[in-house]
Short mmCIF file of C-alpha atoms in Angstrom, two decimals:
data_model
loop_
_atom_site.label_atom_id
_atom_site.label_comp_id
_atom_site.label_asym_id
_atom_site.label_seq_id
_atom_site.Cartn_x
_atom_site.Cartn_y
_atom_site.Cartn_z
CA GLY A 1 -23.64 1.96 -13.65
CA LEU A 2 -20.01 1.82 -13.47
CA LEU A 3 -17.40 -1.02 -13.39
CA TYR A 4 -15.35 -1.16 -10.42
CA GLN A 5 -12.42 0.24 -11.82
CA GLU A 6 -13.87 3.12 -13.27
CA TYR A 7 -15.94 3.46 -9.58
CA ARG A 8 -12.67 3.55 -7.97
CA ASP A 9 -10.91 6.25 -10.15
CA LYS A 10 -13.59 8.44 -9.91
CA SER A 11 -13.80 8.15 -6.41
CA THR A 12 -10.29 8.65 -5.74
CA ARG A 13 -10.34 11.67 -8.03
CA GLU A 14 -12.75 13.36 -6.32
CA GLU A 15 -10.91 12.56 -2.78
CA ILE A 16 -7.84 14.19 -4.28
CA GLU A 17 -9.83 17.55 -5.58
CA THR A 18 -11.76 17.79 -2.06
CA ARG A 19 -8.28 18.00 -0.28
CA ARG A 20 -6.98 20.51 -2.78
CA LEU A 21 -10.05 22.39 -1.85
CA GLN A 22 -9.81 22.03 1.73
CA ASP A 23 -5.77 22.79 1.69
CA SER A 24 -6.49 26.00 -0.40
CA GLN A 25 -9.17 27.34 2.37
CA THR A 26 -7.61 29.23 5.74
CA ASP A 27 -10.04 26.80 7.86
CA PRO A 28 -10.94 23.24 7.01
CA GLU A 29 -13.93 23.76 8.49
CA GLU A 30 -15.36 26.22 5.79
CA THR A 31 -15.88 23.38 3.18
CA SER A 32 -19.62 23.17 3.07
CA PRO A 33 -21.58 19.79 3.12
CA SER A 34 -22.28 19.99 -0.81
CA GLU A 35 -18.60 20.52 -1.71
CA GLU A 36 -17.46 17.48 0.53
CA THR A 37 -17.50 14.01 -1.03
CA SER A 38 -18.07 10.91 1.06
CA SER A 39 -14.58 10.61 1.79
CA GLU A 40 -13.54 13.12 3.69
CA ALA A 41 -14.06 15.51 6.86
CA GLU A 42 -14.69 14.71 10.50
CA SER A 43 -17.57 13.56 12.29
CA THR A 44 -19.81 12.90 14.90
CA SER A 45 -23.36 12.99 16.07
CA THR A 46 -26.10 10.49 16.02
CA SER A 47 -29.21 10.29 13.94
CA GLU A 48 -32.83 10.98 15.38
CA ASN A 49 -35.02 8.19 15.54
CA LYS A 50 -37.47 8.16 12.62
CA ALA A 51 -38.28 5.24 10.06
CA PRO A 52 -38.29 6.97 6.63
CA PRO A 53 -39.53 5.14 3.37
CA GLN A 54 -37.44 1.76 2.53
CA ILE A 55 -35.52 1.94 -0.74
CA ASN A 56 -34.45 -0.85 -2.80
CA LEU A 57 -31.30 0.93 -3.69
CA LEU A 58 -28.85 -1.90 -5.52
CA ARG A 59 -32.11 -3.34 -7.50
CA ASN A 60 -32.82 0.43 -8.96
CA SER A 61 -31.23 0.21 -12.39
CA ASN A 62 -31.16 3.89 -12.39
CA SER A 63 -29.00 4.18 -9.49
CA ARG A 64 -25.48 5.44 -10.61
CA PHE A 65 -22.53 6.91 -8.59
CA ASN A 66 -24.66 9.19 -6.66
CA LEU A 67 -24.36 10.73 -3.21
CA TRP A 68 -26.60 9.38 -0.55
CA GLN A 69 -28.27 12.55 -0.13
CA ASP A 70 -28.95 12.89 -4.16
CA LEU A 71 -30.72 10.27 -4.39
CA PRO A 72 -34.61 11.12 -4.90
CA GLU A 73 -35.85 8.45 -2.45
CA VAL A 74 -33.83 10.45 0.40
CA GLN A 75 -34.73 13.87 -0.91
CA ASN A 76 -38.56 13.00 -0.92
CA SER A 77 -38.44 11.56 2.46
CA GLY A 78 -37.50 15.13 4.38
CA VAL A 79 -34.76 13.08 6.06
CA LEU A 80 -32.14 15.72 5.51
CA SER A 81 -34.09 18.32 6.93
CA ILE A 82 -33.86 16.02 10.13
CA LEU A 83 -30.26 14.69 10.29
CA GLN A 84 -27.31 16.76 11.55
CA PRO A 85 -24.62 17.45 9.07
CA ASP A 86 -22.24 14.91 10.56
CA GLU A 87 -24.58 12.31 10.35
CA ILE A 88 -24.97 13.12 6.55
CA LYS A 89 -21.54 12.53 6.21
CA LEU A 90 -21.55 9.15 7.70
CA GLN A 91 -24.44 8.20 5.82
CA GLU A 92 -22.25 8.95 2.79
CA ALA A 93 -19.36 7.07 4.03
CA MET A 94 -21.49 4.12 4.54
CA PHE A 95 -23.18 4.19 1.42
CA GLU A 96 -20.12 4.52 -0.52
CA LEU A 97 -18.99 1.47 1.05
CA VAL A 98 -22.20 -0.22 0.21
CA THR A 99 -22.29 0.82 -3.70
CA SER A 100 -18.79 0.36 -4.39
CA GLU A 101 -19.47 -3.31 -3.47
CA ALA A 102 -21.99 -3.47 -6.07
CA SER A 103 -19.67 -2.26 -8.78
CA TYR A 104 -17.00 -4.61 -7.52
CA TYR A 105 -19.23 -7.36 -7.95
CA LYS A 106 -20.27 -6.19 -11.44
CA SER A 107 -17.04 -6.29 -12.57
CA LEU A 108 -15.91 -9.82 -11.16
CA ASN A 109 -19.19 -10.82 -12.67
CA LEU A 110 -17.82 -9.56 -16.03
CA LEU A 111 -14.42 -11.57 -15.45
CA VAL A 112 -15.95 -14.80 -14.91
CA SER A 113 -18.86 -14.39 -17.72
CA HIS A 114 -16.91 -12.70 -20.44
CA PHE A 115 -13.32 -14.41 -20.05
CA MET A 116 -13.28 -16.99 -17.59
CA GLU A 117 -16.14 -19.05 -19.36
CA ASN A 118 -15.75 -18.11 -22.54
CA GLU A 119 -15.52 -21.10 -25.15
CA ARG A 120 -12.69 -19.94 -27.19
CA LEU A 121 -10.61 -19.20 -24.33
CA LYS A 122 -11.57 -22.43 -22.47
CA LYS A 123 -10.21 -24.63 -25.86
CA ILE A 124 -6.87 -22.56 -25.83
CA LEU A 125 -6.14 -22.77 -22.20
CA HIS A 126 -5.08 -26.13 -20.53
CA GLN A 127 -6.78 -26.83 -17.08
CA SER A 128 -3.67 -26.33 -15.08
CA GLU A 129 -3.08 -22.77 -16.91
CA ALA A 130 -7.07 -21.89 -16.35
CA HIS A 131 -6.52 -22.65 -12.84
CA ILE A 132 -3.22 -20.44 -12.62
CA LEU A 133 -4.83 -17.66 -14.46
CA PHE A 134 -8.36 -17.37 -12.61
CA SER A 135 -7.17 -19.06 -9.32
CA ASN A 136 -10.60 -19.11 -6.86
CA VAL A 137 -12.18 -16.27 -8.27
CA LEU A 138 -15.21 -17.91 -8.14
CA ASP A 139 -15.09 -18.30 -4.43
CA VAL A 140 -13.93 -14.59 -4.21
CA MET A 141 -17.33 -14.02 -6.31
CA ALA A 142 -19.79 -15.89 -4.34
CA VAL A 143 -18.18 -14.29 -0.84
CA SER A 144 -18.87 -10.77 -2.82
CA GLU A 145 -22.22 -11.55 -3.75
CA ARG A 146 -23.01 -12.75 0.05
CA PHE A 147 -21.80 -9.74 1.35
CA LEU A 148 -23.38 -7.23 -0.93
CA LEU A 149 -26.95 -9.03 -0.02
CA ASP A 150 -26.37 -8.70 3.45
CA LEU A 151 -25.14 -4.93 2.79
CA GLU A 152 -28.20 -4.52 0.32
CA GLN A 153 -30.50 -5.88 3.35
CA ARG A 154 -29.42 -3.45 5.88
CA VAL A 155 -29.68 -0.47 3.25
CA GLU A 156 -33.48 -1.74 2.58
CA GLU A 157 -34.19 -1.70 6.26
CA ASN A 158 -34.36 1.97 6.61
CA ILE A 159 -33.33 4.68 4.21
CA VAL A 160 -30.94 6.01 7.29
CA ILE A 161 -28.25 3.57 7.48
CA SER A 162 -27.81 2.01 11.04
CA ASP A 163 -24.65 0.87 10.38
CA VAL A 164 -22.31 -1.35 7.87
CA CYS A 165 -19.18 -2.13 10.04
CA ASP A 166 -20.85 -5.12 11.98
CA ILE A 167 -21.48 -6.85 8.45
CA VAL A 168 -18.19 -6.14 7.37
CA TYR A 169 -16.77 -7.57 10.59
CA GLN A 170 -18.84 -10.73 10.25
CA HIS A 171 -17.66 -11.30 6.62
CA THR A 172 -14.14 -10.69 7.15
CA VAL A 173 -13.77 -13.15 10.02
CA ASN A 174 -16.20 -15.87 8.35
CA HIS A 175 -15.45 -15.63 4.53
CA PHE A 176 -12.66 -13.27 3.58
CA SER A 177 -9.94 -15.88 3.81
CA VAL A 178 -10.48 -16.40 -0.02
CA TYR A 179 -8.48 -13.11 -0.76
CA ILE A 180 -5.66 -14.40 0.90
CA THR A 181 -5.79 -17.45 -1.61
CA TYR A 182 -6.20 -15.30 -4.56
CA VAL A 183 -3.92 -12.65 -3.75
CA SER A 184 -1.08 -15.10 -2.69
CA ASN A 185 -1.15 -16.53 -6.48
CA GLN A 186 -0.78 -13.10 -8.01
CA THR A 187 2.82 -13.73 -8.87
CA TYR A 188 2.16 -16.88 -10.36
CA GLN A 189 -0.68 -15.26 -12.40
CA GLU A 190 1.31 -12.58 -13.62
CA ARG A 191 4.05 -14.59 -14.80
CA ALA A 192 1.64 -16.99 -16.60
CA TYR A 193 -0.36 -14.26 -18.28
CA LYS A 194 3.21 -12.79 -19.65
CA GLN A 195 3.95 -16.67 -20.51
CA LEU A 196 0.96 -17.22 -22.44
CA LEU A 197 0.96 -13.76 -24.40
CA GLN A 198 4.06 -14.82 -25.52
CA ASP A 199 3.99 -18.72 -26.30
CA LYS A 200 0.10 -18.54 -27.51
CA PRO A 201 -0.92 -16.45 -30.37
CA ALA A 202 -4.36 -17.62 -30.17
CA PHE A 203 -4.64 -16.82 -26.57
CA ARG A 204 -3.22 -13.38 -27.46
CA GLU A 205 -5.82 -12.64 -30.44
CA VAL A 206 -8.83 -13.95 -28.27
CA ILE A 207 -7.90 -11.80 -25.10
CA SER A 208 -7.66 -8.82 -27.44
CA GLN A 209 -10.82 -9.31 -28.83
CA LEU A 210 -12.70 -9.86 -25.68
CA GLU A 211 -11.13 -6.65 -24.55
CA LEU A 212 -12.51 -4.54 -27.43
CA ASP A 213 -16.01 -5.58 -26.49
CA PRO A 214 -18.17 -2.23 -25.59
CA LYS A 215 -18.78 -4.13 -22.36
CA CYS A 216 -15.02 -3.52 -20.69
CA LYS A 217 -15.02 -0.17 -21.42
CA GLY A 218 -11.63 -0.01 -22.46
CA LEU A 219 -10.25 -1.79 -19.42
CA SER A 220 -7.65 -4.66 -19.97
CA PHE A 221 -8.07 -7.87 -18.75
CA SER A 222 -5.20 -7.79 -16.24
CA SER A 223 -7.17 -4.86 -14.72
CA PHE A 224 -9.93 -7.18 -13.88
CA LEU A 225 -7.72 -10.00 -12.62
CA ILE A 226 -6.25 -7.59 -9.91
CA LEU A 227 -9.65 -6.60 -8.76
CA PRO A 228 -9.70 -8.72 -5.48
CA PHE A 229 -6.28 -7.00 -4.02
CA GLN A 230 -7.28 -3.83 -4.71
CA ARG A 231 -11.01 -4.48 -3.13
CA ILE A 232 -9.95 -5.87 -0.24
CA THR A 233 -7.16 -2.88 0.31
CA ARG A 234 -9.88 -0.40 -0.53
CA LEU A 235 -12.35 -1.96 1.72
CA LYS A 236 -10.11 -1.29 4.69
CA LEU A 237 -10.05 2.32 3.72
CA LEU A 238 -13.60 2.78 3.26
CA VAL A 239 -14.13 1.40 6.69
CA GLN A 240 -11.19 3.84 7.98
CA ASN A 241 -13.30 6.88 6.57
CA ILE A 242 -16.70 5.31 8.29
CA LEU A 243 -14.61 5.31 11.38
CA LYS A 244 -13.44 9.10 11.06
CA LYS A 245 -16.94 10.04 11.12
CA VAL A 246 -18.90 7.80 14.02
CA GLU A 247 -19.21 9.14 17.10
CA GLU A 248 -16.32 8.55 19.89
CA LYS A 249 -16.95 6.00 22.30
CA SER A 250 -19.87 4.84 20.62
CA ASP A 251 -21.17 1.28 19.58
CA ARG A 252 -20.64 2.23 16.08
CA GLU A 253 -17.26 3.30 16.89
CA SER A 254 -16.25 -0.15 18.67
CA THR A 255 -17.65 -1.93 15.61
CA ALA A 256 -15.75 -0.06 13.32
CA LEU A 257 -12.49 -0.66 15.03
CA ASP A 258 -13.49 -4.12 15.35
CA ALA A 259 -13.92 -4.46 11.46
CA HIS A 260 -11.15 -2.61 10.90
CA LYS A 261 -8.68 -4.75 12.92
CA GLU A 262 -9.90 -7.83 11.13
CA LEU A 263 -9.44 -6.40 7.47
CA GLU A 264 -5.73 -5.14 8.61
CA THR A 265 -5.12 -8.84 9.36
CA VAL A 266 -6.58 -9.78 6.14
CA VAL A 267 -4.55 -7.31 4.33
CA LYS A 268 -1.25 -7.99 5.86
CA ALA A 269 -1.73 -11.81 5.45
CA CYS A 270 -2.30 -10.99 1.43
CA ASN A 271 0.86 -8.87 1.32
CA GLU A 272 2.85 -11.52 2.97
CA GLY A 273 1.41 -14.24 0.53
CA VAL A 274 2.64 -11.97 -2.44
CA ARG A 275 6.39 -11.49 -0.98
CA LYS A 276 6.68 -14.71 0.34
CA MET A 277 7.11 -16.53 -3.02
CA SER A 278 9.09 -14.00 -4.64
CA ARG A 279 11.59 -13.26 -1.78
CA THR A 280 12.16 -17.09 -1.73
CA GLU A 281 12.73 -17.24 -5.24
CA GLN A 282 15.20 -14.30 -5.17
CA MET A 283 17.12 -15.45 -2.03
CA ILE A 284 17.88 -18.79 -3.90
CA SER A 285 19.17 -16.97 -6.95
CA ILE A 286 21.52 -14.53 -4.68
CA GLN A 287 22.88 -17.70 -2.78
CA LYS A 288 23.92 -19.41 -6.08
CA LYS A 289 26.07 -15.77 -7.00
CA LEU A 290 27.91 -15.58 -3.99
CA GLU A 291 31.45 -16.90 -3.30
CA PHE A 292 32.99 -16.46 -0.10
CA LYS A 293 36.42 -15.41 0.65
CA ILE A 294 35.54 -15.32 4.50
CA LYS A 295 33.82 -18.13 6.53
CA SER A 296 30.43 -19.01 4.68
CA VAL A 297 27.13 -17.53 5.93
CA PRO A 298 24.13 -19.38 4.96
CA ILE A 299 21.95 -17.00 3.24
CA ILE A 300 18.47 -18.75 2.39
CA SER A 301 16.27 -18.46 5.74
CA HIS A 302 12.55 -18.39 5.96
CA SER A 303 12.99 -15.30 8.24
CA ARG A 304 15.27 -13.30 5.62
CA TRP A 305 14.33 -10.96 2.80
CA LEU A 306 16.38 -8.36 0.87
CA LEU A 307 16.45 -5.05 1.34
CA LYS A 308 18.55 -3.18 -1.05
CA GLN A 309 21.36 -4.18 -3.20
CA GLY A 310 23.56 -2.46 -5.17
CA GLU A 311 27.01 -0.97 -6.15
CA LEU A 312 28.82 1.56 -4.28
CA GLN A 313 32.37 3.17 -4.43
CA GLN A 314 34.86 2.32 -1.68
CA MET A 315 37.58 4.72 -0.79
CA ASN A 316 41.13 3.15 -0.60
CA GLY A 317 43.62 3.73 2.10
CA PRO A 318 43.43 5.63 5.35
CA LYS A 319 41.44 8.74 5.59
CA THR A 320 45.01 10.77 5.76
CA SER A 321 45.57 9.64 2.17
CA ARG A 322 42.73 11.81 0.65
CA THR A 323 43.38 13.32 -2.73
CA LEU A 324 41.43 14.71 -5.53
CA ARG A 325 42.44 11.70 -7.69
CA THR A 326 38.89 10.72 -7.40
CA LYS A 327 39.43 7.58 -9.87
CA LYS A 328 42.25 6.01 -7.67
CA LEU A 329 40.87 7.28 -4.61
CA PHE A 330 37.80 4.93 -5.08
CA ARG A 331 37.19 0.96 -5.98
CA GLU A 332 33.80 -0.57 -6.50
CA ILE A 333 32.18 -2.96 -4.05
CA TYR A 334 28.96 -4.61 -4.13
CA LEU A 335 26.42 -4.56 -0.98
CA PHE A 336 23.49 -6.99 -0.36
CA LEU A 337 21.51 -6.03 2.52
CA PHE A 338 19.03 -8.21 4.05
CA ASN A 339 16.46 -7.29 6.98
CA ASP A 340 19.16 -8.93 9.34
CA LEU A 341 22.42 -9.26 7.51
CA LEU A 342 25.06 -7.23 5.44
CA VAL A 343 26.93 -8.71 2.69
CA ILE A 344 29.83 -6.73 1.16
CA CYS A 345 31.22 -8.30 -2.13
CA ARG A 346 33.23 -7.56 -5.11
CA GLN A 347 31.80 -8.31 -8.26
CA ILE A 348 33.82 -10.98 -10.16
CA PRO A 349 33.40 -12.47 -13.69
CA GLY A 350 30.15 -14.90 -14.50
CA ASP A 351 28.01 -12.44 -12.68
CA LYS A 352 29.42 -13.72 -9.43
CA TYR A 353 30.26 -11.83 -6.19
CA GLN A 354 33.46 -12.57 -3.62
CA VAL A 355 32.08 -11.92 -0.22
CA PHE A 356 34.93 -10.11 1.77
CA ASP A 357 32.99 -9.22 4.81
CA SER A 358 29.85 -9.29 6.85
CA ALA A 359 27.80 -8.05 9.98
CA PRO A 360 24.28 -8.23 11.56
CA ARG A 361 22.54 -5.47 10.38
CA GLY A 362 21.68 -4.26 14.23
CA LEU A 363 25.32 -3.76 14.83
CA LEU A 364 25.59 -1.12 11.98
CA ARG A 365 26.45 2.26 12.03
CA VAL A 366 26.27 5.16 9.42
CA GLU A 367 27.40 8.59 9.58
CA GLU A 368 26.94 11.41 6.75
CA LEU A 369 30.18 13.46 5.71
CA GLU A 370 29.62 16.95 5.13
CA ASP A 371 31.20 19.90 3.15
CA GLN A 372 33.98 17.83 1.81
CA GLY A 373 34.14 19.64 -1.44
CA GLN A 374 32.89 18.14 -4.85
CA SER A 375 35.10 15.19 -5.02
CA LEU A 376 33.92 13.51 -1.53
CA ALA A 377 30.14 14.70 -2.21
CA ASN A 378 27.73 11.85 -1.49
CA VAL A 379 30.25 10.26 0.73
CA PHE A 380 29.10 8.49 4.39
CA ILE A 381 31.22 6.27 6.63
CA LEU A 382 29.82 2.75 7.46
CA ARG A 383 30.94 0.97 10.71
CA LEU A 384 30.36 -2.59 11.35
CA LEU A 385 30.35 -2.78 15.32
CA GLU A 386 31.28 -6.54 14.62
CA ASN A 387 32.20 -7.58 11.28
CA ALA A 388 33.03 -11.52 10.06
CA ASP A 389 36.44 -11.33 11.80
CA ASP A 390 34.79 -10.44 15.25
CA ARG A 391 36.39 -6.72 14.85
CA GLU A 392 35.01 -3.34 14.46
CA ALA A 393 35.48 -2.16 10.80
CA SER A 394 34.75 1.26 8.92
CA TYR A 395 34.23 1.90 5.17
CA MET A 396 34.09 4.96 3.44
CA LEU A 397 31.27 4.82 0.89
CA LYS A 398 30.21 7.06 -2.27
CA ALA A 399 26.97 7.07 -3.88
CA SER A 400 26.28 7.91 -7.21
CA SER A 401 23.96 10.54 -5.83
CA GLN A 402 22.54 12.33 -2.71
CA SER A 403 19.15 10.44 -2.89
CA GLU A 404 21.35 7.14 -3.34
CA MET A 405 23.07 7.76 -0.41
CA LYS A 406 20.52 8.88 1.89
CA ARG A 407 18.48 5.74 0.81
CA TRP A 408 21.35 3.64 1.47
CA MET A 409 22.14 5.53 4.98
CA ILE A 410 18.26 4.71 6.03
CA SER A 411 18.41 1.26 4.74
CA LEU A 412 21.53 0.09 6.51
CA ALA A 413 20.44 2.12 9.75
CA PRO A 414 16.71 2.27 9.95
CA ASN A 415 16.66 3.75 13.51
CA ARG A 416 18.59 6.74 12.55
CA ARG A 417 16.85 9.78 12.91
CA THR A 418 15.16 11.25 9.71
CA LYS A 419 14.98 15.00 8.72
CA PHE A 420 11.56 15.36 9.56
CA VAL A 421 9.28 13.67 11.97
CA SER A 422 8.11 10.09 12.29
CA PHE A 423 4.34 9.01 12.88
CA THR A 424 5.22 7.29 15.93
CA SER A 425 6.57 10.80 17.40
CA ARG A 426 2.88 11.83 17.47
CA LEU A 427 4.00 15.51 16.98
CA VAL A 428 1.40 18.15 15.96
CA ASP A 429 2.63 19.21 12.62
CA CYS A 430 4.79 17.37 10.14
CA PRO A 431 5.30 17.65 6.45
CA GLN A 432 2.51 15.79 4.12
CA ILE A 433 1.94 14.82 0.74
CA GLN A 434 -0.99 13.52 -1.33
CA CYS A 435 -0.36 11.18 -4.09
CA VAL A 436 -1.91 12.48 -7.37
CA HIS A 437 -0.26 9.87 -9.58
CA PRO A 438 0.04 6.17 -8.98
CA TYR A 439 3.46 4.80 -8.41
CA VAL A 440 4.54 0.99 -8.54
CA ALA A 441 7.83 0.41 -6.20
CA GLN A 442 11.00 -0.46 -8.72
CA GLN A 443 13.33 -1.39 -5.74
CA PRO A 444 13.00 -3.07 -2.56
CA ASP A 445 13.38 0.29 -0.70
CA GLU A 446 10.63 1.77 -2.40
CA LEU A 447 6.90 2.39 -1.33
CA SER A 448 4.06 1.66 -4.01
CA LEU A 449 1.59 4.61 -4.03
CA GLU A 450 -2.27 4.19 -4.76
CA LEU A 451 -4.20 7.59 -5.76
CA ALA A 452 -5.08 9.58 -2.73
CA ASP A 453 -2.56 8.10 -0.33
CA VAL A 454 -1.50 10.77 2.34
CA LEU A 455 2.08 10.41 3.68
CA ASN A 456 3.87 11.94 6.03
CA ILE A 457 7.38 13.45 4.56
CA LEU A 458 10.37 11.83 6.78
CA ASP A 459 13.11 12.80 4.40
CA LYS A 460 14.06 14.42 0.91
CA THR A 461 16.63 15.01 -1.49
CA ASP A 462 17.55 17.64 -3.73
CA ASP A 463 17.61 15.28 -6.92
CA GLY A 464 13.73 14.86 -6.30
CA TRP A 465 12.90 11.70 -4.12
CA ILE A 466 10.99 11.70 -0.70
CA PHE A 467 11.28 9.31 2.19
CA GLY A 468 7.49 8.85 3.32
CA GLU A 469 5.43 7.12 5.68
CA ARG A 470 1.61 6.33 4.63
CA LEU A 471 -0.88 7.45 7.17
CA HIS A 472 -3.31 4.44 6.77
CA ASP A 473 -0.83 1.71 7.33
CA GLN A 474 2.51 3.18 8.44
CA GLU A 475 4.13 1.63 5.72
CA ARG A 476 7.73 3.49 4.43
CA GLY A 477 9.44 3.77 1.49
CA TRP A 478 11.13 5.78 -1.28
CA PHE A 479 8.97 7.35 -4.38
CA PRO A 480 9.55 10.24 -6.58
CA SER A 481 8.43 13.94 -5.41
CA SER A 482 6.79 14.36 -8.69
CA MET A 483 4.15 11.48 -7.62
CA GLY A 484 2.40 13.75 -5.16
CA GLU A 485 1.45 17.04 -3.86
CA GLU A 486 2.88 18.70 -0.69
CA ILE A 487 -0.33 19.59 1.68
CA LEU A 488 0.26 23.45 2.56
CA ASN A 489 -2.40 24.02 5.18
CA PRO A 490 -1.42 23.08 8.97
CA LYS A 491 -4.89 22.40 10.00
CA ILE A 492 -5.49 20.06 7.23
CA ARG A 493 -2.23 18.27 8.19
CA ALA A 494 -3.20 18.22 12.04
CA GLN A 495 -6.77 16.79 10.76
CA ASN A 496 -5.24 14.04 8.94
CA LEU A 497 -2.94 12.99 11.95
CA LYS A 498 -5.70 13.32 14.46
CA GLU A 499 -8.06 11.52 12.14
CA CYS A 500 -4.86 8.48 11.96
CA PHE A 501 -4.11 8.66 15.59
CA ARG A 502 -8.14 7.61 16.21
CA VAL A 503 -7.86 5.05 13.60
CA HIS A 504 -5.01 3.02 14.89
CA LYS A 505 -5.73 3.69 18.69
CA SER A 506 -6.73 0.17 19.08
CA ASP A 507 -3.73 -0.98 17.91
CA ASP A 508 -1.46 1.65 20.21
CA SER A 509 -3.67 0.22 23.38
CA GLN A 510 -3.01 -3.32 22.17
CA ARG A 511 0.80 -2.31 21.89
CA ARG A 512 0.78 -0.77 25.61
CA LYS A 513 -0.62 -3.91 27.00
CA LEU A 514 1.87 -5.90 25.08
CA GLY A 515 4.89 -3.57 26.70
CA SER A 516 3.09 -4.04 30.03
CA ARG A 517 3.44 -7.80 30.13
CA ASN A 518 6.90 -7.72 28.32
CA ARG A 519 8.17 -5.21 31.24
CA GLN A 520 6.31 -7.87 34.08
#
């Protein structure tokens, strides 16, 4: 059937359309089972005991992007008249995990057989270049194959799938560390690929010819290289989808929670692996650009990374000296904000920055100035409770736009209350948005979005930016409002939150236990 890139795109598009349909209805329960994809709705209920015919699903060459209930073997078995609607939805969710793994394995196999093992490419690439470009993809493919065989065996045991999350759990714990190795190499991989395209015309020519092969279905080489990172992230979401549909307090819920927890650990390790290298390089680069007018502060640290940097306008003189002559009123300063430290500079010749003040991030406070007229629009007060001279200091700062002002204020003082509720407040309703266009973060305070991501809206600006919190992993950041569609139906918003709380309830109980131990 489909390559994984096609499968994934079609699946997320259907998820978006289903949510649009639900959002347009008065009651989300009005959506009929035939209208829902396997990615939506709530669930519960167990299947009645019955042993219908077995099905060699993955060996069936006619099996393409079907729903479980549309398979001829399922329809001919009569099982659809026995199972409850909620159990059918659960079967669809488990079936999607299995068939998407088959599609993923097919794409991985193409990456290896069509690109990596191409004789012309082998002659062009040095062994070290090939290693950086393809990393441990053979290990990843071997793990996927073993995983797929176990999933296939489970599907073939009974036409009504008993569970898949126990298999996910075992493979995540025992084998999925290969994903961390592959994804952590991503920065090197991207850099090497760009360098090879630039430096080796023969490489560029062969890759272009291989991409034109009908096997690739118009997909780029780079879309194959990124497959493992996309898959491990998507696998976590597929387990979340199953978790939303299993019976509460059941063995299947317990298994799904365990699988989800282990997958989340792997995904976090993958993200950290990618960030670690780029952060270290960035910190070294910043350190070289700074010259200290005050007592020097060591910038490079394993536990420090950049959150935001940029130019702001500082108001000169005391507040009482405000005038409308804004060109003289403000002068440029440059801020480097790290996760634990703020450094305030002035740019000097030679792409250097002279540091004249600093403060721990935890000792920063911000305050917005309102109704001050056009000349003082987008102005806020930054207070350093203890600066480099061990004194309190205040700066009146002007940003270039409303969104830039809000982005700085939230970055400088992350615990400051936002316009709308946060996920952790557990309120019944909150503005929400679903992503309908993917977005790649351009700045450290922005959030990359995948199709069908659902986010709580924490803040928004008049010039088209949203500060959001993604429900499935609680990651926060800014993104353009044009990337999503607001979810208007309050019942759908409540359902999204309810499902999210359920998925993360094991995390909550763990946090409560930890808090109890800390208090003791």
